[in-house]
Amino acid sequence: MSLLDIKGLTIHYVTRDNTVKAVNGINLSIGESSTLGLVGETGAGKTTTALGILRLVPDPPGKIISGEIFFEGKDMLKAGDNDLRKIRGNEISMIFQDPMTALNPIIRVGDQIAEVIELHQNCTKAEAMVKSLKMLETVGIQPERSVEYPHQFSGGMKQRVVIAMALACNPKLLIADEPTTALDVTIQAQVLEMMNDLKKEFKTSMLLITHDLGIVAETCDEVAIMYAGEIVEYGLLEHIFRNAKHPYTIGLFGSIPSLDKDVDRLSPIQGLMPDPADLPSGCKFHERCNHVCDDCKTTLPDYTEIEPGHFVRCPRAVKGEI
Amino acid sequence: MGELVRVEHLKKYFSTPGGMLHAVDDVTFTINEGETLGVVGESGCGKSTLGRVVLKLLEPTGGRISFEGKDITDISENDSLELRKQMQIIFQDPYSSLNPRLCVSELIADPLKVFKLYNKADRQKKVYELMDLVGLARRFAFSYPHELDGGRRQRIGVARALSLSPKFIVCDEPVSALDVSIQAQILNLLQDLQQQQGLTYIFVTHDLSVVKHISTDILVMYIGVMVEKSPSKELFNKPLHPYTKGLLSAIPVPSIDHEKRQVELMGELSSPIEPKDECRFLARCQYATDQCRSQAPTYDEVMPNHFVSCHNVRQINGL
């Protein structure tokens, strides 16, 4: 059985004026010590999915309309506040995109890490502090710096502190929401390598949210491509990188300027992502798709398995027409 | 084609409580008409400051800038206003660089108004022409920036920069705030405009794959100094400076056939405040020698048209 199982999850933000359909019936599962990359553009619903797993979607306006989330067989949607508090930061923890806002500016970093440990691990303040120093060392920060405040650290170092905090209770699942987007490439490379090492050491499963296919290629075992709140393609790394079938996935690859090959002109996806408050009928991608047929405009395509473990939501791709 | 921009020993220092911050230190380059110079580096390396000093949006601390063969370093404010018609900038953040209280057509007409060009009716016509040029549908003419997405907002920025028919545009990270699919649209637009109008660009970015795609030459900066400059392809095929090598190896490659990279660059950028007379890359360099500690390297032409500032570049690369 997988560690995390999401079935038909639908999350909407209901406001007085309209309903933003952020996540629309997605299925995901993450196995023990494996990493799933969730890829998509701004507004695709990636972060809402992550918040949904931790039941952190702000309500109002956010509502989990339907679906099931099973974590180690427990139904997260039926868990009470007390149960959730025991899971968050302990069994599932999260790394946010912006390390500048994820840390409390007026608490020393050592104390911030110790707080999580003290809360979840039935130990004294002193013991928690010892563990906190050890965690700082694990992420490559000298323990002496534990008495410093977040503003005394650089961006990359702050993200290391956040990672130390997330891993402090040895979680089974780590949700990393664009963990390196705010960092420079050389620092990003350092942080990614460290995350990969720690993931192996702690045998943590990871849900990595990103828009960078390069990072996915380096870190993930499986990939889910998300578009307008739906998963349009899902498969192992090889499926997506060697045998991408959905026109959106193919378009994403075409949009990235390549370092290895010389391309005179990029082939971007035409048009823009639809407004999630006003999604088109049928396939959400049909307005931007070069392979659109009449059916696409009216009926939502099925999520079909085209080879073991490789799912695509596009009827023409299933028929091998793309 | 002739030389359009020449920059010699350009310096820009900022005064801070800790001493002088050397944002740009002794930068020299030329750009030919119709070409693109890509300027790459990590945050804080001085690349945006460089773009602004070249446009004289910031006063240089030292060095000379010439444009079309004319020295513009010390020109008066009035003359520099004239110069603005020739040199424009596209900003990084299409969210903060547009006045939220002006609609699209007012925003694009603004530079034309400043220079009192055209009468009202012609101005509106020109605005529509510009909107067509950058691919903004005319129905957005009376929308406000907050009603538009990032890609469309950046198109407004491009239209504003083009409105005075400049020869030279500094693009300061014009696509880094955008999603990849939109990023590709804007990059294609900038390339098309360059071909149609013979524009010359300085393209400032931290994204090496973007810069490779669009540049003729690439200049790599590190804490205010130039570390390497060469034709675009050559920089990627044969990087010579240890920093450039590290930078290239740090980019995640979207392919699973690519060999796993080793992290070559440890540590972080050192401080640009009152730097000592030593190589600025010293702290992160695995090849550092005593000479690097006692003296800043000079910027030499190591191979034809390929400049590097590193004492040990010949030994490292076996040249």
XYZ file of C-alpha atoms in Angstrom:
641
model
C 0.000 0.000 0.000
C 1.242 3.465 -0.744
C 2.003 6.019 1.899
C -0.298 8.658 0.515
C -3.355 8.011 -1.620
C -5.443 10.791 -3.062
C -8.645 9.912 -4.868
C -10.864 12.343 -6.730
C -9.774 15.346 -4.685
C -11.696 18.497 -5.566
C -10.995 21.832 -3.893
C -12.822 25.032 -4.727
C -12.512 28.565 -3.415
C -16.028 29.860 -3.079
C -16.382 33.622 -2.962
C -19.382 35.878 -3.231
C -18.666 36.643 -6.878
C -17.538 33.334 -8.240
C -16.130 29.896 -7.582
C -12.496 29.290 -8.336
C -12.087 25.644 -9.290
C -8.517 25.170 -8.131
C -8.311 21.377 -7.963
C -10.685 19.191 -9.934
C -10.792 15.495 -9.146
C -7.152 14.538 -8.990
C -5.727 11.108 -8.178
C -2.227 10.739 -6.821
C -0.308 8.224 -4.818
C 3.147 8.267 -3.313
C 4.926 5.080 -2.255
C 7.386 4.600 0.605
C 10.665 6.501 0.105
C 9.772 7.630 -3.372
C 9.512 11.125 -4.786
C 6.654 12.447 -6.855
C 7.119 15.634 -8.839
C 4.030 17.779 -9.283
C 4.640 20.060 -12.249
C 2.550 22.910 -13.563
C 2.373 26.626 -14.180
C 1.171 29.361 -11.874
C -2.458 28.775 -10.982
C -2.500 25.098 -11.944
C -3.522 24.127 -8.395
C -0.233 22.641 -7.202
C -0.013 24.505 -3.932
C -3.716 24.060 -3.197
C -3.223 20.304 -3.581
C -0.368 20.408 -1.074
C -2.352 22.476 1.386
C -5.280 20.110 0.898
C -3.183 17.129 1.979
C -2.318 18.889 5.235
C -5.883 20.215 5.548
C -4.455 23.738 5.534
C -6.650 25.187 2.788
C -7.996 28.422 4.310
C -11.693 27.955 4.939
C -13.427 30.260 4.021
C -13.091 30.630 1.068
C -11.468 27.208 0.432
C -13.651 24.097 0.503
C -12.698 20.489 -0.040
C -15.705 19.567 -2.131
C -15.116 15.860 -2.551
C -12.482 13.171 -2.661
C -10.439 11.133 -0.251
C -6.934 11.545 1.135
C -5.482 8.491 2.841
C -2.206 8.833 4.686
C -0.983 5.439 5.950
C -4.561 4.265 5.661
C -5.926 7.096 7.845
C -8.541 9.277 6.219
C -7.158 12.811 6.504
C -10.500 14.360 5.643
C -12.141 12.737 8.678
C -9.295 13.483 11.091
C -10.063 15.865 13.944
C -8.045 18.943 14.795
C -6.099 17.087 17.485
C -5.127 14.276 15.148
C -4.110 16.752 12.490
C -1.911 18.636 14.916
C -0.083 15.386 15.656
C 0.459 14.715 11.964
C 1.501 18.178 10.796
C 5.199 18.830 11.241
C 5.640 15.332 12.638
C 4.558 12.730 10.104
C 3.994 15.113 7.206
C 5.960 18.309 7.058
C 6.197 21.037 4.522
C 8.890 23.272 3.041
C 7.554 26.508 1.644
C 8.802 28.400 -1.369
C 9.954 31.542 0.332
C 12.311 30.943 3.269
C 12.170 34.649 4.138
C 8.533 34.445 5.198
C 8.529 30.872 6.523
C 10.699 31.719 9.521
C 9.755 33.820 12.524
C 12.007 36.876 12.351
C 12.187 37.422 16.124
C 13.037 33.898 17.312
C 16.549 32.456 17.143
C 16.794 29.713 14.518
C 17.923 27.093 17.047
C 14.830 27.743 19.168
C 12.566 27.606 16.119
C 13.802 24.126 15.265
C 13.689 22.990 18.900
C 10.055 24.093 19.139
C 8.918 21.469 16.613
C 10.882 18.742 18.377
C 9.612 19.660 21.829
C 6.048 19.722 20.572
C 6.062 16.317 18.942
C 8.667 14.244 20.708
C 7.857 14.198 24.366
C 11.212 15.532 25.476
C 12.568 18.354 27.610
C 13.609 21.732 26.276
C 17.273 20.860 26.719
C 16.972 17.587 24.829
C 15.104 19.328 22.039
C 17.868 21.913 21.804
C 20.519 19.201 21.483
C 18.562 17.603 18.655
C 18.081 21.030 17.066
C 21.837 21.642 16.978
C 22.324 18.232 15.417
C 19.780 19.053 12.721
C 21.575 22.306 11.911
C 24.758 20.337 11.483
C 22.962 17.865 9.212
C 21.943 20.640 6.836
C 25.430 22.111 6.815
C 25.108 25.015 9.228
C 27.579 25.365 12.096
C 25.742 24.721 15.391
C 27.233 27.969 16.776
C 24.929 29.890 14.469
C 21.843 28.528 16.263
C 21.708 31.702 18.385
C 21.397 33.911 15.314
C 18.179 35.340 13.921
C 16.846 34.583 10.419
C 17.896 37.969 8.983
C 21.525 37.098 9.704
C 21.360 34.198 7.241
C 21.489 34.344 3.450
C 18.596 33.008 1.369
C 20.192 29.613 0.813
C 21.078 29.280 4.502
C 17.530 30.225 5.530
C 16.161 27.518 3.278
C 18.532 25.075 4.993
C 17.082 26.118 8.354
C 13.568 25.517 7.016
C 14.649 22.089 5.783
C 16.212 21.284 9.163
C 12.915 22.183 10.796
C 10.910 20.088 8.351
C 13.098 17.031 8.880
C 13.554 17.455 12.642
C 10.846 14.930 13.549
C 11.849 12.504 10.824
C 8.586 12.792 8.853
C 7.361 10.013 6.584
C 6.266 12.494 3.965
C 7.867 15.786 3.064
C 5.939 18.253 0.931
C 8.331 20.694 -0.727
C 6.590 23.584 -2.454
C 9.055 25.117 -4.932
C 11.842 24.808 -2.358
C 14.551 26.343 -4.537
C 12.688 28.842 -6.695
C 13.851 31.809 -4.632
C 17.512 30.733 -4.767
C 20.367 31.319 -7.213
C 21.361 28.358 -9.394
C 24.602 27.535 -7.614
C 22.839 27.666 -4.238
C 19.918 25.730 -5.707
C 22.311 22.976 -6.761
C 23.703 22.777 -3.217
C 20.250 22.677 -1.597
C 18.919 20.075 -4.047
C 21.890 17.808 -3.507
C 21.481 18.102 0.236
C 17.756 17.336 -0.013
C 18.482 14.275 -2.131
C 21.038 13.012 0.387
C 18.790 13.628 3.380
C 15.845 12.009 1.656
C 17.884 8.838 1.274
C 19.273 9.012 4.795
C 15.915 9.530 6.476
C 13.992 7.349 3.965
C 11.480 10.144 3.552
C 8.937 10.179 0.753
C 8.569 13.484 -0.973
C 6.016 15.439 -2.921
C 8.047 17.990 -4.847
C 6.091 20.865 -6.324
C 7.949 22.703 -9.049
C 7.661 24.302 -12.451
C 11.210 23.336 -13.415
C 11.467 20.125 -15.424
C 15.226 20.153 -14.894
C 14.753 19.740 -11.145
C 12.216 16.980 -11.755
C 14.677 15.063 -13.922
C 17.212 15.197 -11.124
C 15.104 14.413 -8.090
C 11.897 12.551 -8.871
C 10.842 8.962 -9.450
C 7.388 9.772 -10.725
C 5.894 12.863 -12.323
C 2.399 14.313 -12.440
C 1.749 17.157 -14.881
C -1.018 19.425 -13.663
C -3.048 21.830 -15.764
C -6.025 23.913 -14.651
C -6.633 21.776 -11.591
C -6.405 18.437 -13.357
C -3.651 15.925 -13.799
C -3.210 15.644 -17.545
C -0.342 13.185 -17.549
C 1.135 10.938 -14.895
C 3.893 8.396 -15.059
C 7.380 7.314 -14.192
C 10.231 9.671 -14.994
C 11.005 7.684 -18.163
C 7.408 7.855 -19.354
C 7.295 11.631 -19.129
C 10.790 12.415 -20.350
C 11.028 9.843 -23.142
C 7.471 9.258 -24.143
C 5.389 12.328 -23.264
C 1.968 12.035 -24.837
C -0.190 14.915 -23.707
C 0.038 18.011 -25.950
C 0.515 20.187 -22.851
C 3.474 18.145 -21.618
C 4.994 18.253 -25.084
C 4.400 22.020 -25.178
C 6.125 22.469 -21.833
C 9.229 20.729 -23.119
C 9.124 22.859 -26.286
C 9.050 26.059 -24.253
C 12.316 25.480 -22.432
C 15.388 26.937 -24.107
C 17.838 24.051 -24.358
C 21.453 24.209 -23.274
C 22.538 21.214 -25.327
C 20.821 21.826 -28.622
C 20.725 24.910 -30.804
C 17.193 26.007 -31.494
C 16.546 29.199 -33.445
C 13.032 29.681 -32.235
C 11.188 28.304 -29.252
C 7.859 26.631 -29.843
C 5.712 27.982 -27.029
C 2.196 26.900 -26.223
C -0.131 29.450 -27.749
C -2.532 31.433 -25.595
C -2.881 31.540 -21.837
C -3.949 29.338 -18.973
C -7.742 29.579 -18.547
C -9.169 31.498 -15.610
C -9.882 28.863 -12.929
C -13.075 30.731 -12.090
C -14.286 30.278 -15.649
C -12.927 27.000 -16.979
C -13.766 25.914 -20.516
C -15.988 22.890 -21.084
C -14.554 19.561 -22.176
C -10.795 19.276 -22.085
C -9.429 22.292 -20.183
C -6.535 22.520 -22.604
C -8.533 22.459 -25.852
C -8.319 26.224 -26.498
C -4.520 26.052 -26.633
C -4.141 22.648 -28.243
C -2.917 22.084 -31.800
C -4.567 18.680 -31.964
C -8.029 19.738 -30.858
C -11.015 17.823 -32.257
C -14.764 18.418 -31.809
C -15.091 15.949 -28.953
C -12.425 17.785 -26.937
C -14.595 20.889 -26.784
C -17.544 19.170 -25.148
C -16.517 16.046 -23.244
C -13.959 15.818 -20.497
C -11.471 13.191 -21.699
C -10.994 10.047 -19.616
C -7.871 9.516 -17.589
C -6.534 6.480 -19.426
C -3.631 4.152 -18.720
C -1.725 3.810 -22.005
C 1.107 1.683 -20.662
C 1.583 0.265 -17.152
C 1.784 3.251 -14.810
C 1.492 5.888 -17.533
C -1.784 7.824 -17.545
C -2.917 10.467 -20.030
C -6.030 12.592 -20.155
C -6.281 13.045 -23.917
C -8.310 10.821 -26.278
C -6.136 11.522 -29.301
C -2.969 10.639 -27.410
C -4.590 7.377 -26.333
C -5.350 6.536 -29.963
C -1.729 7.309 -30.816
C -2.620 10.265 -33.028
C -0.173 12.692 -31.458
C 27.631 46.346 -38.647
C 29.038 49.225 -36.664
C 29.614 49.577 -32.998
C 26.673 51.088 -31.118
C 27.621 51.013 -27.462
C 31.091 51.198 -25.969
C 31.709 50.934 -22.248
C 35.194 51.431 -20.820
C 36.343 50.775 -17.267
C 32.870 51.510 -15.976
C 32.528 51.720 -12.198
C 29.546 52.237 -9.956
C 30.070 52.360 -6.189
C 27.384 52.906 -3.602
C 28.135 54.408 -0.231
C 26.950 52.188 2.636
C 27.516 52.387 6.406
C 30.075 49.571 6.047
C 32.088 51.340 3.351
C 31.933 51.568 -0.441
C 29.910 48.846 -2.126
C 31.510 47.982 -5.443
C 28.425 47.093 -7.484
C 30.158 47.432 -10.850
C 33.920 47.451 -10.937
C 35.914 48.123 -14.082
C 33.621 46.709 -16.756
C 34.563 47.106 -20.415
C 32.702 45.922 -23.497
C 31.313 46.981 -26.859
C 28.099 45.975 -28.577
C 27.592 46.087 -32.329
C 24.370 47.248 -33.896
C 21.717 44.537 -34.126
C 23.481 42.261 -31.666
C 22.654 41.135 -28.147
C 24.969 41.103 -25.175
C 23.779 38.718 -22.484
C 24.847 39.639 -18.959
C 24.656 36.729 -16.515
C 25.352 36.293 -12.842
C 23.797 35.496 -9.496
C 21.799 37.942 -7.415
C 23.993 40.742 -6.161
C 26.622 40.476 -8.890
C 25.860 43.940 -10.234
C 24.229 42.948 -13.498
C 21.115 45.115 -13.102
C 23.185 48.048 -11.877
C 25.357 47.694 -14.966
C 22.279 47.922 -17.222
C 21.109 51.036 -15.451
C 24.466 52.782 -15.495
C 24.842 52.157 -19.222
C 21.494 53.902 -19.736
C 22.598 56.668 -17.383
C 19.685 55.993 -15.079
C 22.439 55.888 -12.462
C 25.481 58.152 -12.576
C 28.689 56.155 -13.068
C 31.420 56.539 -10.431
C 34.119 56.208 -13.058
C 34.754 55.105 -16.624
C 33.259 56.160 -19.953
C 30.148 55.242 -21.898
C 29.752 56.093 -25.573
C 26.698 55.646 -27.739
C 26.918 55.873 -31.536
C 30.494 57.081 -31.183
C 29.502 59.968 -28.912
C 30.680 60.130 -25.318
C 27.594 60.310 -23.129
C 29.235 59.990 -19.725
C 28.983 63.649 -18.769
C 26.119 64.943 -20.887
C 23.607 67.343 -19.351
C 20.197 66.328 -18.110
C 18.503 67.922 -21.137
C 20.648 65.978 -23.551
C 20.143 62.787 -21.621
C 16.396 63.235 -22.086
C 16.992 63.298 -25.850
C 19.057 60.169 -25.385
C 16.127 58.348 -23.830
C 14.481 58.233 -27.231
C 17.372 56.101 -28.391
C 17.865 53.955 -25.296
C 15.086 52.237 -23.391
C 14.649 49.613 -20.702
C 12.272 46.720 -20.085
C 11.955 45.955 -16.399
C 11.860 42.604 -14.652
C 8.659 42.884 -12.740
C 5.620 43.682 -14.850
C 3.671 44.033 -11.610
C 5.540 46.946 -10.058
C 6.825 48.729 -13.152
C 3.390 49.811 -14.395
C 1.322 52.596 -12.844
C -1.786 50.799 -11.540
C -3.973 53.851 -12.144
C -3.352 54.124 -15.880
C -5.050 51.926 -18.441
C -3.091 50.068 -21.112
C -3.509 52.718 -23.774
C -2.459 55.518 -21.375
C 0.543 53.488 -20.256
C 1.757 52.967 -23.799
C 1.029 56.578 -24.795
C 2.922 57.927 -21.792
C 6.408 58.098 -23.367
C 4.875 59.736 -26.468
C 3.236 62.364 -24.261
C 6.455 63.058 -22.390
C 8.173 63.854 -25.661
C 5.111 65.678 -27.049
C 4.985 63.464 -30.118
C 1.872 63.302 -32.328
C -1.498 64.911 -31.712
C -4.120 63.076 -29.725
C -5.685 61.137 -32.597
C -2.368 60.068 -34.078
C -1.142 59.066 -30.667
C -4.066 56.695 -30.247
C -3.335 55.267 -33.678
C 0.292 54.760 -32.705
C -0.780 53.036 -29.475
C -2.871 50.557 -31.451
C 0.010 49.946 -33.845
C 2.286 49.210 -30.902
C -0.289 46.902 -29.348
C -0.514 44.967 -32.610
C 3.258 44.839 -32.788
C 3.681 43.257 -29.371
C 0.651 40.998 -29.707
C -1.738 42.683 -27.289
C -5.350 42.466 -28.463
C -6.880 45.913 -28.994
C -9.774 45.058 -26.712
C -7.376 45.447 -23.751
C -6.688 49.115 -24.569
C -8.821 50.315 -21.681
C -8.034 47.564 -19.193
C -5.919 48.290 -16.148
C -2.744 46.337 -15.318
C -4.364 44.422 -12.449
C -6.862 42.930 -14.891
C -4.107 41.381 -16.984
C -1.794 38.420 -16.417
C 1.993 38.646 -16.187
C 2.656 37.835 -19.848
C 0.315 40.548 -21.114
C 1.700 43.034 -18.612
C 5.195 42.329 -19.857
C 3.951 43.003 -23.393
C 2.879 46.464 -22.186
C 6.421 46.976 -20.885
C 7.800 45.970 -24.285
C 5.357 48.287 -26.112
C 6.347 51.215 -23.868
C 10.016 50.609 -24.530
C 9.369 50.458 -28.276
C 7.083 53.487 -28.449
C 9.900 55.947 -29.137
C 11.538 53.676 -31.736
C 14.796 53.283 -29.806
C 17.942 51.694 -31.205
C 19.048 50.143 -27.973
C 17.084 48.393 -25.221
C 18.288 47.056 -21.884
C 16.135 44.059 -21.001
C 16.468 43.573 -17.254
C 15.300 40.008 -16.530
C 12.235 40.509 -18.740
C 11.027 36.919 -18.489
C 12.044 35.741 -15.046
C 8.691 36.569 -13.462
C 6.813 34.558 -16.099
C 5.802 30.920 -16.505
C 7.819 28.892 -19.027
C 5.154 28.745 -21.719
C 4.642 32.529 -21.503
C 8.385 33.084 -21.184
C 8.883 31.408 -24.550
C 6.258 33.681 -26.135
C 7.988 36.842 -24.885
C 11.448 35.594 -25.925
C 10.170 34.923 -29.431
C 8.601 38.394 -29.493
C 11.862 40.069 -28.485
C 13.744 38.133 -31.159
C 11.220 39.011 -33.866
C 11.356 42.696 -32.937
C 15.123 42.632 -33.066
C 15.056 41.213 -36.579
C 12.347 43.590 -37.823
C 13.754 46.778 -36.349
C 17.455 46.030 -36.057
C 17.383 46.551 -32.294
C 20.410 46.136 -30.083
C 19.903 44.531 -26.683
C 21.640 44.115 -23.388
C 19.892 41.117 -21.930
C 20.389 40.865 -18.174
C 19.380 37.543 -16.637
C 20.295 34.847 -14.158
C 18.900 32.124 -16.414
C 21.692 30.723 -18.546
C 19.483 28.778 -20.902
C 17.542 31.936 -21.757
C 20.696 33.921 -22.346
C 22.205 31.275 -24.578
C 19.098 31.289 -26.677
C 19.020 35.018 -27.296
C 22.583 36.386 -27.120
C 25.386 36.994 -29.578
C 27.972 37.483 -26.825
C 27.767 36.639 -23.149
C 29.364 38.473 -20.250
C 29.565 36.615 -16.936
C 29.761 38.808 -13.843
C 30.751 37.943 -10.304
C 30.547 40.476 -7.458
C 30.837 43.484 -9.724
C 33.641 42.281 -11.975
C 33.693 40.598 -15.362
C 34.989 37.066 -15.091
C 34.457 35.883 -18.645
C 33.174 37.166 -21.974
C 32.929 35.304 -25.244
C 30.614 34.546 -28.149
C 27.552 32.765 -26.831
C 28.145 29.304 -28.278
C 31.754 29.243 -27.264
C 30.954 30.090 -23.659
C 28.717 27.059 -23.414
C 30.986 24.705 -25.341
C 34.223 25.822 -23.801
C 33.832 27.755 -20.554
C 37.258 28.723 -19.232
C 36.734 30.460 -15.904
C 36.116 28.154 -12.899
C 33.058 30.219 -11.949
C 31.471 29.878 -15.382
C 32.126 26.144 -15.273
C 30.465 25.895 -11.877
C 27.536 28.009 -12.974
C 26.929 25.858 -16.043
C 27.170 22.622 -14.094
C 24.630 23.910 -11.564
C 21.771 24.196 -14.053
C 19.283 21.342 -13.717
C 18.916 19.794 -17.165
C 15.425 18.665 -18.196
C 16.556 15.321 -19.579
C 17.053 11.949 -17.967
C 19.872 10.998 -20.330
C 22.013 13.753 -18.935
C 24.807 12.638 -16.637
C 24.275 13.490 -12.993
C 26.226 16.596 -12.219
C 28.573 17.129 -9.348
C 28.138 20.237 -7.283
C 31.322 22.134 -8.017
C 30.604 25.446 -6.396
C 30.545 25.405 -2.633
C 29.876 28.398 -0.425
C 28.188 31.646 -1.305
C 28.974 35.074 -2.718
C 31.330 37.091 -0.543
C 30.652 40.721 0.311
C 30.963 43.425 -2.371
C 31.725 46.047 0.313
C 35.339 47.289 0.237
C 36.720 44.192 -1.535
C 40.412 43.482 -1.028
C 42.924 43.349 -3.841
C 42.459 39.670 -4.509
C 40.461 37.510 -6.863
C 36.806 37.959 -5.837
C 36.039 34.349 -6.617
C 38.818 33.182 -4.275
C 36.628 31.803 -1.492
C 34.749 29.436 -3.802
C 37.551 28.482 -6.158
C 39.165 25.062 -5.973
C 42.207 26.207 -7.948
C 43.125 29.177 -5.738
C 46.862 29.887 -5.387
C 48.889 32.453 -3.435
C 48.867 34.778 -6.400
C 45.033 34.811 -6.303
C 45.217 35.910 -2.661
C 47.625 38.765 -3.214
C 46.451 40.288 -6.473
C 43.240 40.673 -8.451
C 43.555 38.989 -11.858
C 43.531 41.062 -15.037
C 41.035 40.645 -17.813
C 42.875 39.056 -20.729
C 42.032 37.830 -24.181
C 42.897 34.183 -23.684
C 41.606 33.006 -27.029
C 40.422 35.162 -29.942
C 37.436 37.157 -28.705
C 37.320 35.164 -25.490
C 38.212 37.189 -22.384
C 38.799 35.722 -18.941
C 39.996 37.207 -15.681
C 41.756 34.397 -13.856
C 45.441 33.994 -12.985
C 45.411 30.272 -13.599
C 43.135 30.030 -16.617
C 45.871 28.579 -18.825
C 46.875 25.886 -16.345
C 43.279 24.927 -15.525
C 42.306 24.522 -19.165
C 45.636 23.228 -20.453
C 46.047 26.112 -22.911
